[in-house]
Amino acid sequence: MEVAVNLELKTLNVKQDITYYNTSNDSLISIVLNDWNNAFSGKNTPLAKRFSDEFYRGFHLAKAAERGNTTILNLTDSDNMALEWERTEKNPDFVVVKLNRKLYPGEKIDLHLVYISKIPSDKFTRYGFDQNGGMNLKNWFLSPARFENHRFTKSNNFNLDDIANAATNYEVNIKIPNQYSITTDLNLVSKEETNSSFNTYFFSGANRTDFNFFIEKENSFVNYDNGSLEVLTNLKNKKLSEIQKAVIINRVVNFASAFIGKYPHEKITVSQADYDRNPFYGLNQLPSFISPFSDDFIFEITFLKTYLNNYLKNSLKLDPRKDNWVYDGIQIYTMMKYMDENHLDQKMLGRLSKMKLFKSYNITNLTFNEQYSYYYMLMARKNLDQPLGDPKNTLIKFNEQIASKYRAGLSLSYLDDYLNHDIVPESVQEFYNLNKTEQTNRYDFEKILTKNSAKNIDWFFTTIIDSRDIIDYKFSNVSRTKDSIQFQIKNKTDNFVPISVYGLKKNEVVFKKWIEPKNTDSIYEFDRKNADKIVLNYDNEVPEYNQRNNWKSLKSVVITNRPIKFNFAKDLEDPYYNQILYIPTLTYNLYDGFTPGIRFHNKTILDKPFTFDINPAYSIKAGTVSGSSAFVYNQYYRNSTLYNVRYSVSQNYFHYAPDATYLRLNPMVQFRIREENFRDNRKQLIMFRQVIVNREASQYITDNSKPNYSVFNARYSNTKTELIDHFSFMTDVQFGGNFGKVAGEVEYRRLFENNHKLNLRLYAGSFLYNTTNSDYFSFGLDRPTDYMFDYNFYGRSESTGFFSQQYVMAEGGFKSKLAPAYANQWMTALNASYSIWNWIEVYGDVGFMKSKHQSENFVYDSGIRLNLVPDYFELYFPVYSNNGWEISQNKYNEKIRFVITLSPKTLVNLFTRKWF
């Protein structure tokens, strides 16, 4: 390649010659070239849709100048004959070049290309042009795709850093302005000054699948050469000296070389951008002034993770998308081995583990390596884990970046422990060396493991790698004598894999055995060796779903197998205790005032089938006891689109008026349905509940409604949401003693290419029968009566004043207060809003409503909406409605509506939707 860099236009002018050797046994009629830079060319590319799916707004809102593309000017063969090529709108990130003749096995062909690469901003992926005028270049050129199983690998750019290029020898001449420096992992052949303004660099690299260029005004990279490998890194850490960094880098480089194999190239880059794309998630990401880890340890774990990632990506000749688990498995497994050798006593919480304040917490007792299993279990308990063998692009974000990576490493560590710590390291080295001479796939690695193992390890590939089957063993029929222990193992999931059994005496291991259960009837007998406790999977080698049932006491008198332990705030699940967590709470409504309380619950960081949440409180303003409670049981289905059934009973006891309390009981069952493709954001919910409300009589409430009532409610919702499009559909049926009603709601949101957003909502509801004599159960036009106490109204009985201006999007959804405000027969409403600039929107509502013995009413309103934080903080300013020009009327400030949500859960959801 001859490349001329234009830093002002953010372009690369490329003249490229490709000599393609057909090393396959197939005759080729076309060649596929990866063109991942062109994935940034529009808002409807597969990459753009991926960004939308993960709720990343930056790409959709970007200016055209910030996006990238590839413009092919010329493509010819060795005879200078033009070649026909195709790049479709559906697949803009690869080019199919149609050859003028068949390319037979063993033959070669020359392709000559001239094209312009417009480089995108680095704010999308951390690769591209930066704000300082430089460039971080990756996947910017046209490169032959990997050929395997009689076809080329055609893969879209999904920002997963998993391009499948053919192994290639590169020669690159690149011309840049002479005030800029260039850093790369290619070998420098020569440098010459073309004229007073430009320098031309000549680089080469053999048997590579990719390389990086970093073009900067001020070179941020430091060169560390330990004699066998030149490491170029710009990882940030100002508190360490260059000597300290050199010692750490040398330690990591030597460990990887000894444990995996010698790096096949002379240079490697380890950049801050590489780390930022996929950091080591955990407490080491905290700012240094509150980090529980030392500066040198943070630099070491940062460098270790990024170095191993680049080391393996540049060495292994796998398909990085299809065989991703091998990359991740070797990387995390090597990190675990490195920590065992160099930081065996390092805890997950660093120096916090030594503080007396945290001694009682299970999370402080975990070693650094033990955290990996908890990140995996976080997803397994949510029923969101995916098979390790699935392609990388099918994984949800949390699995792709965290859970599946960690489980892959855990799985190799599990196999290593089972095979006595020699087979897996040898197999990794053998596989690594194979990649120096051949293109490989996961099955080559599996063949090597199987060949080297004296034991049958088919279970490892079928259960651990290629399925999401869970592992859960427990003891049954345990008996003991002074010298022996006899027991059976109950398999709760019918997945028979090896499991470790430990004997403990005063929490010290006195024996460890691996057993291989084949059925549930096997009886095992071990020498007791004075053990007072037997534990399955004590060191967590096995990625087991539930460890709460893993141990049995061998003492003569056992009061409880798992004693109760109280902890403040939050903790990781401790399998050896029944944990009760407590934390102070503070809620507010107009009638109770500030309501301090204390919350007792068993919700640890990992989900569990049964949870309780009891929150007694004291209403300062009312001077009475109040509070809430909830008891929930979750039933998960692993292999069904109906993935969760949730049974729950909740209770609330607060004031609904200045002088009256309410008690609500809410038994409920919910059926949650998802698509077979976990990345599909469509979710369905079927809910049945009975809402039982007992209200004290109040002299302030004169609506003639019965104070005590019960409502049966059935609801179905179907929602598919992403950044660009949101569509939801809901139907709702209610039956009370004196009424029955049915309602439906359709909502649609669209973010257009001009960055304006349209919101549409259609609501329709009708009574099936209604013999009530008040509007308490009627449809509300601008504010629901909330007789089922579903919404967090701060002043639910207020009809005037500040608290009456609180807005909830429900039923009619109007913002202006119009008369009549209720309908006791039927109501339809259309709500619309359109963004005109940033978070400023115009809104309009129209509807029809009908009450008994009254004619139909046509209602409308309009105004300005400030959508500052959706669902969290919004303001509505009415302008024109049935009331006329509201903006010119008296007491306009009382017409303004607001949305203020004090629940942190709403903000948390804005974050978690990007990951789950």
PDB file of N, CA, C and O in Angstrom, residues 548-577:
ATOM      1  N   ARG A 548     -25.521 -22.565  47.559  1.00  0.00           N
ATOM      2  CA  ARG A 548     -26.135 -22.493  48.886  1.00  0.00           C
ATOM      3  C   ARG A 548     -26.465 -23.877  49.449  1.00  0.00           C
ATOM      4  O   ARG A 548     -26.725 -24.011  50.637  1.00  0.00           O
ATOM      5  N   ASN A 549     -26.482 -24.895  48.567  1.00  0.00           N
ATOM      6  CA  ASN A 549     -26.822 -26.241  49.023  1.00  0.00           C
ATOM      7  C   ASN A 549     -25.627 -27.182  48.970  1.00  0.00           C
ATOM      8  O   ASN A 549     -25.777 -28.388  48.816  1.00  0.00           O
ATOM      9  N   ASN A 550     -24.412 -26.621  49.097  1.00  0.00           N
ATOM     10  CA  ASN A 550     -23.202 -27.392  48.808  1.00  0.00           C
ATOM     11  C   ASN A 550     -22.499 -27.973  50.022  1.00  0.00           C
ATOM     12  O   ASN A 550     -21.446 -28.564  49.860  1.00  0.00           O
ATOM     13  N   TRP A 551     -23.028 -27.790  51.214  1.00  0.00           N
ATOM     14  CA  TRP A 551     -22.256 -28.304  52.339  1.00  0.00           C
ATOM     15  C   TRP A 551     -23.139 -28.954  53.405  1.00  0.00           C
ATOM     16  O   TRP A 551     -24.325 -28.670  53.510  1.00  0.00           O
ATOM     17  N   LYS A 552     -22.499 -29.837  54.142  1.00  0.00           N
ATOM     18  CA  LYS A 552     -23.153 -30.542  55.236  1.00  0.00           C
ATOM     19  C   LYS A 552     -22.208 -30.591  56.437  1.00  0.00           C
ATOM     20  O   LYS A 552     -21.026 -30.921  56.308  1.00  0.00           O
ATOM     21  N   SER A 553     -22.764 -30.269  57.589  1.00  0.00           N
ATOM     22  CA  SER A 553     -21.981 -30.366  58.813  1.00  0.00           C
ATOM     23  C   SER A 553     -21.944 -31.825  59.273  1.00  0.00           C
ATOM     24  O   SER A 553     -22.931 -32.552  59.155  1.00  0.00           O
ATOM     25  N   LEU A 554     -20.799 -32.248  59.780  1.00  0.00           N
ATOM     26  CA  LEU A 554     -20.645 -33.617  60.289  1.00  0.00           C
ATOM     27  C   LEU A 554     -20.638 -33.659  61.806  1.00  0.00           C
ATOM     28  O   LEU A 554     -20.323 -34.695  62.405  1.00  0.00           O
ATOM     29  N   LYS A 555     -20.964 -32.517  62.414  1.00  0.00           N
ATOM     30  CA  LYS A 555     -20.996 -32.468  63.877  1.00  0.00           C
ATOM     31  C   LYS A 555     -22.211 -33.226  64.409  1.00  0.00           C
ATOM     32  O   LYS A 555     -23.214 -33.383  63.710  1.00  0.00           O
ATOM     33  N   SER A 556     -22.118 -33.637  65.658  1.00  0.00           N
ATOM     34  CA  SER A 556     -23.195 -34.451  66.239  1.00  0.00           C
ATOM     35  C   SER A 556     -24.494 -33.665  66.355  1.00  0.00           C
ATOM     36  O   SER A 556     -25.571 -34.179  66.073  1.00  0.00           O
ATOM     37  N   VAL A 557     -24.403 -32.413  66.787  1.00  0.00           N
ATOM     38  CA  VAL A 557     -25.596 -31.588  66.972  1.00  0.00           C
ATOM     39  C   VAL A 557     -25.516 -30.416  66.004  1.00  0.00           C
ATOM     40  O   VAL A 557     -24.574 -29.630  66.044  1.00  0.00           O
ATOM     41  N   VAL A 558     -26.510 -30.322  65.123  1.00  0.00           N
ATOM     42  CA  VAL A 558     -26.551 -29.233  64.163  1.00  0.00           C
ATOM     43  C   VAL A 558     -27.855 -28.466  64.372  1.00  0.00           C
ATOM     44  O   VAL A 558     -28.943 -28.977  64.119  1.00  0.00           O
ATOM     45  N   ILE A 559     -27.745 -27.261  64.892  1.00  0.00           N
ATOM     46  CA  ILE A 559     -28.949 -26.460  65.124  1.00  0.00           C
ATOM     47  C   ILE A 559     -29.535 -26.021  63.798  1.00  0.00           C
ATOM     48  O   ILE A 559     -30.730 -26.138  63.541  1.00  0.00           O
ATOM     49  N   THR A 560     -28.715 -25.494  62.926  1.00  0.00           N
ATOM     50  CA  THR A 560     -29.143 -25.123  61.577  1.00  0.00           C
ATOM     51  C   THR A 560     -27.966 -25.292  60.635  1.00  0.00           C
ATOM     52  O   THR A 560     -26.829 -25.009  61.011  1.00  0.00           O
ATOM     53  N   ASN A 561     -28.248 -25.778  59.460  1.00  0.00           N
ATOM     54  CA  ASN A 561     -27.172 -25.990  58.503  1.00  0.00           C
ATOM     55  C   ASN A 561     -26.592 -24.677  58.010  1.00  0.00           C
ATOM     56  O   ASN A 561     -25.429 -24.583  57.659  1.00  0.00           O
ATOM     57  N   ARG A 562     -27.424 -23.639  57.982  1.00  0.00           N
ATOM     58  CA  ARG A 562     -26.964 -22.325  57.527  1.00  0.00           C
ATOM     59  C   ARG A 562     -27.463 -21.266  58.496  1.00  0.00           C
ATOM     60  O   ARG A 562     -28.608 -20.842  58.423  1.00  0.00           O
ATOM     61  N   PRO A 563     -26.617 -20.814  59.401  1.00  0.00           N
ATOM     62  CA  PRO A 563     -27.047 -19.821  60.395  1.00  0.00           C
ATOM     63  C   PRO A 563     -27.345 -18.466  59.748  1.00  0.00           C
ATOM     64  O   PRO A 563     -26.936 -18.189  58.624  1.00  0.00           O
ATOM     65  N   ILE A 564     -28.052 -17.616  60.478  1.00  0.00           N
ATOM     66  CA  ILE A 564     -28.433 -16.287  59.983  1.00  0.00           C
ATOM     67  C   ILE A 564     -27.286 -15.310  60.225  1.00  0.00           C
ATOM     68  O   ILE A 564     -26.642 -15.318  61.277  1.00  0.00           O
ATOM     69  N   LYS A 565     -27.045 -14.444  59.210  1.00  0.00           N
ATOM     70  CA  LYS A 565     -26.040 -13.385  59.340  1.00  0.00           C
ATOM     71  C   LYS A 565     -26.641 -12.073  58.857  1.00  0.00           C
ATOM     72  O   LYS A 565     -27.197 -12.007  57.766  1.00  0.00           O
ATOM     73  N   PHE A 566     -26.522 -11.010  59.674  1.00  0.00           N
ATOM     74  CA  PHE A 566     -27.007  -9.688  59.314  1.00  0.00           C
ATOM     75  C   PHE A 566     -25.854  -8.871  58.723  1.00  0.00           C
ATOM     76  O   PHE A 566     -24.735  -8.884  59.251  1.00  0.00           O
ATOM     77  N   ASN A 567     -26.141  -8.166  57.622  1.00  0.00           N
ATOM     78  CA  ASN A 567     -25.163  -7.267  57.016  1.00  0.00           C
ATOM     79  C   ASN A 567     -25.822  -5.950  56.643  1.00  0.00           C
ATOM     80  O   ASN A 567     -26.985  -5.925  56.231  1.00  0.00           O
ATOM     81  N   PHE A 568     -25.056  -4.887  56.761  1.00  0.00           N
ATOM     82  CA  PHE A 568     -25.560  -3.570  56.393  1.00  0.00           C
ATOM     83  C   PHE A 568     -25.470  -3.386  54.872  1.00  0.00           C
ATOM     84  O   PHE A 568     -24.478  -3.745  54.253  1.00  0.00           O
ATOM     85  N   ALA A 569     -26.519  -2.823  54.285  1.00  0.00           N
ATOM     86  CA  ALA A 569     -26.566  -2.409  52.869  1.00  0.00           C
ATOM     87  C   ALA A 569     -26.592  -3.603  51.936  1.00  0.00           C
ATOM     88  O   ALA A 569     -27.631  -4.219  51.721  1.00  0.00           O
ATOM     89  N   LYS A 570     -25.456  -4.007  51.362  1.00  0.00           N
ATOM     90  CA  LYS A 570     -25.435  -5.000  50.285  1.00  0.00           C
ATOM     91  C   LYS A 570     -24.236  -5.914  50.463  1.00  0.00           C
ATOM     92  O   LYS A 570     -23.233  -5.541  51.070  1.00  0.00           O
ATOM     93  N   ASP A 571     -24.349  -7.104  49.915  1.00  0.00           N
ATOM     94  CA  ASP A 571     -23.230  -8.047  49.972  1.00  0.00           C
ATOM     95  C   ASP A 571     -23.391  -9.056  48.846  1.00  0.00           C
ATOM     96  O   ASP A 571     -24.473  -9.192  48.254  1.00  0.00           O
ATOM     97  N   LEU A 572     -22.312  -9.746  48.558  1.00  0.00           N
ATOM     98  CA  LEU A 572     -22.409 -10.901  47.677  1.00  0.00           C
ATOM     99  C   LEU A 572     -23.069 -12.045  48.426  1.00  0.00           C
ATOM    100  O   LEU A 572     -23.033 -12.101  49.655  1.00  0.00           O
ATOM    101  N   GLU A 573     -23.622 -12.964  47.687  1.00  0.00           N
ATOM    102  CA  GLU A 573     -24.245 -14.126  48.316  1.00  0.00           C
ATOM    103  C   GLU A 573     -23.193 -14.958  49.038  1.00  0.00           C
ATOM    104  O   GLU A 573     -22.137 -15.266  48.487  1.00  0.00           O
ATOM    105  N   ASP A 574     -23.478 -15.283  50.272  1.00  0.00           N
ATOM    106  CA  ASP A 574     -22.614 -16.164  51.062  1.00  0.00           C
ATOM    107  C   ASP A 574     -23.308 -17.516  51.179  1.00  0.00           C
ATOM    108  O   ASP A 574     -24.334 -17.629  51.861  1.00  0.00           O
ATOM    109  N   PRO A 575     -22.782 -18.548  50.525  1.00  0.00           N
ATOM    110  CA  PRO A 575     -23.496 -19.831  50.491  1.00  0.00           C
ATOM    111  C   PRO A 575     -23.596 -20.515  51.847  1.00  0.00           C
ATOM    112  O   PRO A 575     -24.378 -21.437  52.008  1.00  0.00           O
ATOM    113  N   TYR A 576     -22.818 -20.047  52.840  1.00  0.00           N
ATOM    114  CA  TYR A 576     -22.789 -20.736  54.128  1.00  0.00           C
ATOM    115  C   TYR A 576     -23.666 -20.066  55.190  1.00  0.00           C
ATOM    116  O   TYR A 576     -23.668 -20.463  56.343  1.00  0.00           O
ATOM    117  N   TYR A 577     -24.409 -19.013  54.785  1.00  0.00           N
ATOM    118  CA  TYR A 577     -25.271 -18.310  55.735  1.00  0.00           C
ATOM    119  C   TYR A 577     -26.593 -17.939  55.081  1.00  0.00           C
ATOM    120  O   TYR A 577     -26.684 -17.781  53.864  1.00  0.00           O
TER     121      TYR A 577
END
